[in-house]
Amino acid sequence: MTNERRVLVHQNKQALAGSVAARFITKMVDVLHEEPEANVVLTGGSVGIAVLEAINESAARDTIDWPRVSFWWGDERWVPRADADRNERQAREALLDHIAVPESNIHPFPASDDDLSLEEAAAQYASELADLAPYGGSLPRFDITFLGVGPDGHVASLFPHGSGIRENVASVIPVRNSPKPPADRLSLTRPVLNSSERVWMVLAGSDKASALGLTLAGASRDEVPAAGIKGRKRTVFFVDNEAAAEVPENLIAPSY
């Protein structure tokens, strides 16, 4: 089904992470049955990292042919590569260091200690995306893109009323003066996120309820950036009970 949106509600954050992990493993096996390789876009945040930890802890983890999977990031904090706040470092500790994925398949954003300016770093990542695109394309085919959603409705580092959410040409942007620290970041843009086959937004907590409700109600993407993100095939909101407090009953999918 094209552009289908579904909301799957879970009892708590732990159940949410385990369910998303199981679904990811099953979907990756299916994708790799149909395609020679897969590309996954990762997110940071406590729930995003909890999902990666749950994938790592799953007994079915290695049913995925990891050497055929490549990893990217939706955004990154402009901090040194070894910084504990860096999304890349957290993802490596949670999952990537524990699976048989070649280092060449891991595509982190540049770091602040890489001797590049923020603008140069954005251009370098955009070039890497283009270099690994299929013939005739400008981006890899993203099979699953994970996104968190902030209490203000931001996704990746695309914030409400910021120029980033309105960017339609560049694939990667430098972000300065972010309302959420650190002030400097790198982010994929909305057209890149929307090129994904499947967008999986994963969020938990009562502080996310308003943003989720507004997203599903069709709010302006300038007001609520998450409202402007849709996967080409499917967009799924994996949420816990607290985050689902303002979701209309008719939008909640039955258990699977």
CSV table of C-alpha atoms in Angstrom, one decimal:
chain,number,residue,atom,x,y,z
A,1,MET,CA,0.0,0.0,0.0
A,2,THR,CA,1.5,3.3,-1.0
A,3,ASN,CA,1.9,6.0,1.6
A,4,GLU,CA,0.0,4.0,4.2
A,5,ARG,CA,0.3,5.4,7.7
A,6,ARG,CA,-0.1,3.2,10.7
A,7,VAL,CA,0.1,3.7,14.5
A,8,LEU,CA,1.2,0.7,16.5
A,9,VAL,CA,0.8,1.1,20.3
A,10,HIS,CA,2.8,-0.8,22.9
A,11,GLN,CA,2.4,-1.0,26.7
A,12,ASN,CA,5.7,0.6,27.6
A,13,LYS,CA,9.1,1.6,26.3
A,14,GLN,CA,10.6,-1.8,26.8
A,15,ALA,CA,7.8,-3.6,24.9
A,16,LEU,CA,8.1,-0.9,22.2
A,17,ALA,CA,11.8,-1.5,21.7
A,18,GLY,CA,11.5,-5.3,21.6
A,19,SER,CA,8.6,-5.2,19.1
A,20,VAL,CA,10.3,-2.8,16.8
A,21,ALA,CA,13.5,-4.9,16.9
A,22,ALA,CA,11.6,-8.1,16.0
A,23,ARG,CA,9.8,-6.4,13.2
A,24,PHE,CA,13.1,-4.9,11.9
A,25,ILE,CA,14.7,-8.3,11.8
A,26,THR,CA,11.8,-9.9,9.9
A,27,LYS,CA,11.6,-7.0,7.4
A,28,MET,CA,15.4,-7.1,6.7
A,29,VAL,CA,15.3,-10.8,6.0
A,30,ASP,CA,12.4,-10.1,3.6
A,31,VAL,CA,14.2,-7.2,1.9
A,32,LEU,CA,17.4,-9.2,1.4
A,33,HIS,CA,15.4,-12.0,-0.1
A,34,GLU,CA,14.2,-9.6,-2.8
A,35,GLU,CA,17.2,-7.2,-3.1
A,36,PRO,CA,21.0,-7.8,-3.3
A,37,GLU,CA,21.6,-5.2,-0.5
A,38,ALA,CA,19.8,-3.0,2.0
A,39,ASN,CA,20.3,0.5,3.3
A,40,VAL,CA,19.1,1.6,6.8
A,41,VAL,CA,19.1,5.1,8.2
A,42,LEU,CA,19.6,5.2,12.0
A,43,THR,CA,18.5,7.7,14.6
A,44,GLY,CA,19.8,8.6,18.0
A,45,GLY,CA,17.8,9.3,21.2
A,46,SER,CA,17.0,6.9,24.1
A,47,VAL,CA,14.3,5.0,22.3
A,48,GLY,CA,16.2,4.7,19.0
A,49,ILE,CA,19.2,3.3,20.8
A,50,ALA,CA,17.0,1.0,22.9
A,51,VAL,CA,15.7,-0.5,19.6
A,52,LEU,CA,19.3,-1.2,18.5
A,53,GLU,CA,20.1,-2.8,21.8
A,54,ALA,CA,17.0,-5.0,21.5
A,55,ILE,CA,18.1,-6.1,18.0
A,56,ASN,CA,21.5,-7.0,19.4
A,57,GLU,CA,19.9,-9.0,22.2
A,58,SER,CA,17.5,-10.9,19.9
A,59,ALA,CA,18.2,-14.6,19.4
A,60,ALA,CA,17.2,-14.0,15.7
A,61,ARG,CA,19.8,-11.2,15.2
A,62,ASP,CA,22.0,-13.1,12.9
A,63,THR,CA,19.3,-14.3,10.6
A,64,ILE,CA,20.1,-11.0,8.9
A,65,ASP,CA,22.9,-11.3,6.3
A,66,TRP,CA,24.7,-8.3,7.8
A,67,PRO,CA,27.5,-7.9,5.2
A,68,ARG,CA,24.7,-6.9,2.8
A,69,VAL,CA,23.4,-4.1,5.0
A,70,SER,CA,24.7,-0.6,5.0
A,71,PHE,CA,24.0,2.0,7.7
A,72,TRP,CA,23.5,5.7,7.5
A,73,TRP,CA,22.3,8.4,9.9
A,74,GLY,CA,19.5,10.9,9.7
A,75,ASP,CA,21.4,13.5,11.7
A,76,GLU,CA,24.4,13.9,13.9
A,77,ARG,CA,25.6,16.2,16.6
A,78,TRP,CA,28.7,18.3,15.7
A,79,VAL,CA,31.0,16.9,18.4
A,80,PRO,CA,34.3,15.0,18.4
A,81,ARG,CA,34.1,11.4,17.1
A,82,ALA,CA,34.7,9.9,20.5
A,83,ASP,CA,32.1,12.1,22.3
A,84,ALA,CA,29.5,10.0,24.2
A,85,ASP,CA,26.7,12.2,22.8
A,86,ARG,CA,27.5,11.3,19.2
A,87,ASN,CA,24.8,9.2,17.6
A,88,GLU,CA,27.4,7.1,15.7
A,89,ARG,CA,29.2,6.1,18.9
A,90,GLN,CA,25.9,5.1,20.7
A,91,ALA,CA,24.8,3.0,17.7
A,92,ARG,CA,28.2,1.3,17.5
A,93,GLU,CA,28.0,0.4,21.2
A,94,ALA,CA,24.4,-0.7,21.0
A,95,LEU,CA,24.6,-2.8,17.9
A,96,LEU,CA,27.2,-2.2,15.1
A,97,ASP,CA,30.2,-3.4,17.1
A,98,HIS,CA,28.5,-6.7,17.7
A,99,ILE,CA,27.4,-7.8,14.2
A,100,ALA,CA,29.3,-8.9,11.1
A,101,VAL,CA,28.9,-5.7,9.2
A,102,PRO,CA,32.0,-4.5,7.3
A,103,GLU,CA,33.3,-1.1,8.3
A,104,SER,CA,32.9,0.0,4.7
A,105,ASN,CA,29.2,-0.5,5.1
A,106,ILE,CA,29.0,2.0,7.9
A,107,HIS,CA,28.6,5.6,6.8
A,108,PRO,CA,28.8,8.0,9.7
A,109,PHE,CA,28.6,11.8,9.4
A,110,PRO,CA,32.0,13.6,9.7
A,111,ALA,CA,32.9,14.7,13.2
A,112,SER,CA,34.0,18.1,14.6
A,113,ASP,CA,37.6,16.9,14.9
A,114,ASP,CA,37.9,15.8,11.3
A,115,ASP,CA,39.4,19.1,10.2
A,116,LEU,CA,36.4,20.1,8.2
A,117,SER,CA,34.0,23.1,8.6
A,118,LEU,CA,30.4,22.3,9.2
A,119,GLU,CA,29.6,23.3,5.6
A,120,GLU,CA,32.4,21.1,4.2
A,121,ALA,CA,31.2,18.2,6.3
A,122,ALA,CA,27.6,18.5,4.9
A,123,ALA,CA,29.0,18.6,1.3
A,124,GLN,CA,31.2,15.5,2.0
A,125,TYR,CA,28.3,13.5,3.3
A,126,ALA,CA,26.1,14.6,0.3
A,127,SER,CA,28.9,13.4,-2.0
A,128,GLU,CA,29.0,10.1,-0.3
A,129,LEU,CA,25.3,9.6,-0.7
A,130,ALA,CA,25.5,10.4,-4.4
A,131,ASP,CA,28.6,8.2,-4.9
A,132,LEU,CA,26.7,5.1,-3.6
A,133,ALA,CA,23.4,5.8,-5.4
A,134,PRO,CA,22.3,3.3,-8.0
A,135,TYR,CA,23.0,4.1,-11.6
A,136,GLY,CA,21.0,7.1,-12.6
A,137,GLY,CA,20.0,8.0,-9.1
A,138,SER,CA,21.2,10.6,-6.6
A,139,LEU,CA,20.6,8.7,-3.4
A,140,PRO,CA,20.9,5.1,-2.1
A,141,ARG,CA,17.6,3.2,-1.9
A,142,PHE,CA,16.8,3.5,1.8
A,143,ASP,CA,14.8,0.5,2.8
A,144,ILE,CA,14.1,1.6,6.4
A,145,THR,CA,14.6,5.0,7.9
A,146,PHE,CA,14.3,5.2,11.7
A,147,LEU,CA,13.3,8.6,13.1
A,148,GLY,CA,12.6,9.9,16.6
A,149,VAL,CA,10.2,12.7,17.1
A,150,GLY,CA,10.9,15.5,19.6
A,151,PRO,CA,8.3,17.1,21.9
A,152,ASP,CA,8.3,20.0,19.5
A,153,GLY,CA,7.7,17.7,16.5
A,154,HIS,CA,11.2,17.9,15.1
A,155,VAL,CA,12.7,14.9,13.2
A,156,ALA,CA,16.4,14.4,12.5
A,157,SER,CA,17.7,18.0,13.0
A,158,LEU,CA,14.9,19.6,11.1
A,159,PHE,CA,13.2,22.0,13.7
A,160,PRO,CA,9.9,23.9,13.6
A,161,HIS,CA,10.1,27.2,11.7
A,162,GLY,CA,13.7,26.5,10.7
A,163,SER,CA,15.0,26.8,7.2
A,164,GLY,CA,16.0,23.1,7.2
A,165,ILE,CA,12.5,21.7,7.0
A,166,ARG,CA,11.9,23.9,3.9
A,167,GLU,CA,15.1,22.8,2.1
A,168,ASN,CA,14.2,21.1,-1.2
A,169,VAL,CA,17.5,21.0,-3.1
A,170,ALA,CA,20.4,19.9,-0.8
A,171,SER,CA,20.5,16.4,0.5
A,172,VAL,CA,22.5,17.3,3.6
A,173,ILE,CA,22.5,20.6,5.5
A,174,PRO,CA,24.6,22.2,8.2
A,175,VAL,CA,22.4,23.2,11.2
A,176,ARG,CA,23.5,26.1,13.3
A,177,ASN,CA,21.8,27.6,16.3
A,178,SER,CA,19.7,24.5,17.0
A,179,PRO,CA,17.1,25.0,19.7
A,180,LYS,CA,18.3,21.7,21.2
A,181,PRO,CA,22.0,21.5,22.2
A,182,PRO,CA,24.5,21.2,20.7
A,183,ALA,CA,23.9,24.2,18.6
A,184,ASP,CA,25.7,22.8,15.5
A,185,ARG,CA,24.6,19.7,13.8
A,186,LEU,CA,24.3,17.9,10.4
A,187,SER,CA,21.1,16.6,9.0
A,188,LEU,CA,19.5,14.9,6.0
A,189,THR,CA,16.8,16.9,4.5
A,190,ARG,CA,13.1,16.2,4.1
A,191,PRO,CA,13.3,15.1,0.4
A,192,VAL,CA,16.0,12.5,1.4
A,193,LEU,CA,13.9,11.2,4.3
A,194,ASN,CA,10.9,11.0,2.1
A,195,SER,CA,12.8,9.0,-0.5
A,196,SER,CA,12.8,6.1,1.9
A,197,GLU,CA,10.8,3.1,1.1
A,198,ARG,CA,9.6,2.9,4.8
A,199,VAL,CA,9.8,5.5,7.5
A,200,TRP,CA,9.6,4.1,11.0
A,201,MET,CA,9.0,6.8,13.7
A,202,VAL,CA,9.7,5.5,17.2
A,203,LEU,CA,8.6,7.5,20.2
A,204,ALA,CA,7.7,7.1,23.8
A,205,GLY,CA,6.6,9.2,26.7
A,206,SER,CA,3.8,11.7,27.5
A,207,ASP,CA,5.9,14.6,26.3
A,208,LYS,CA,5.6,13.3,22.8
A,209,ALA,CA,1.7,12.9,22.8
A,210,SER,CA,1.0,16.4,21.5
A,211,ALA,CA,3.5,16.3,18.7
A,212,LEU,CA,2.2,12.9,17.6
A,213,GLY,CA,-1.4,14.0,17.7
A,214,LEU,CA,-0.6,17.1,15.6
A,215,THR,CA,1.4,15.1,13.1
A,216,LEU,CA,-1.4,12.7,12.5
A,217,ALA,CA,-3.9,15.6,12.3
A,218,GLY,CA,-2.1,17.0,9.3
A,219,ALA,CA,-0.3,20.0,10.9
A,220,SER,CA,1.9,22.2,8.8
A,221,ARG,CA,5.4,20.8,8.3
A,222,ASP,CA,6.8,24.2,9.3
A,223,GLU,CA,4.9,23.9,12.6
A,224,VAL,CA,5.5,20.2,13.2
A,225,PRO,CA,8.3,18.8,10.9
A,226,ALA,CA,7.2,15.2,11.6
A,227,ALA,CA,4.0,16.0,9.7
A,228,GLY,CA,6.0,16.5,6.5
A,229,ILE,CA,7.7,13.1,6.5
A,230,LYS,CA,6.2,10.1,4.7
A,231,GLY,CA,7.8,6.9,3.4
A,232,ARG,CA,7.3,6.0,-0.3
A,233,LYS,CA,5.6,2.7,0.7
A,234,ARG,CA,4.7,3.0,4.3
A,235,THR,CA,5.0,5.3,7.4
A,236,VAL,CA,4.7,3.5,10.7
A,237,PHE,CA,4.5,5.2,14.1
A,238,PHE,CA,5.7,2.8,16.8
A,239,VAL,CA,4.6,4.4,20.1
A,240,ASP,CA,4.0,3.5,23.8
A,241,ASN,CA,0.7,4.1,25.6
A,242,GLU,CA,1.8,7.5,26.9
A,243,ALA,CA,2.8,8.9,23.5
A,244,ALA,CA,-0.5,7.6,22.1
A,245,ALA,CA,-2.7,9.6,24.4
A,246,GLU,CA,-3.8,12.1,21.7
A,247,VAL,CA,-4.1,9.6,18.8
A,248,PRO,CA,-7.6,9.1,17.4
A,249,GLU,CA,-8.8,5.6,17.9
A,250,ASN,CA,-9.5,5.0,14.2
A,251,LEU,CA,-5.8,5.6,13.4
A,252,ILE,CA,-4.5,2.9,15.8
A,253,ALA,CA,-3.7,-0.3,13.9
A,254,PRO,CA,-4.8,-3.6,15.5
A,255,SER,CA,-2.0,-5.7,17.0
A,256,TYR,CA,0.0,-7.8,14.6
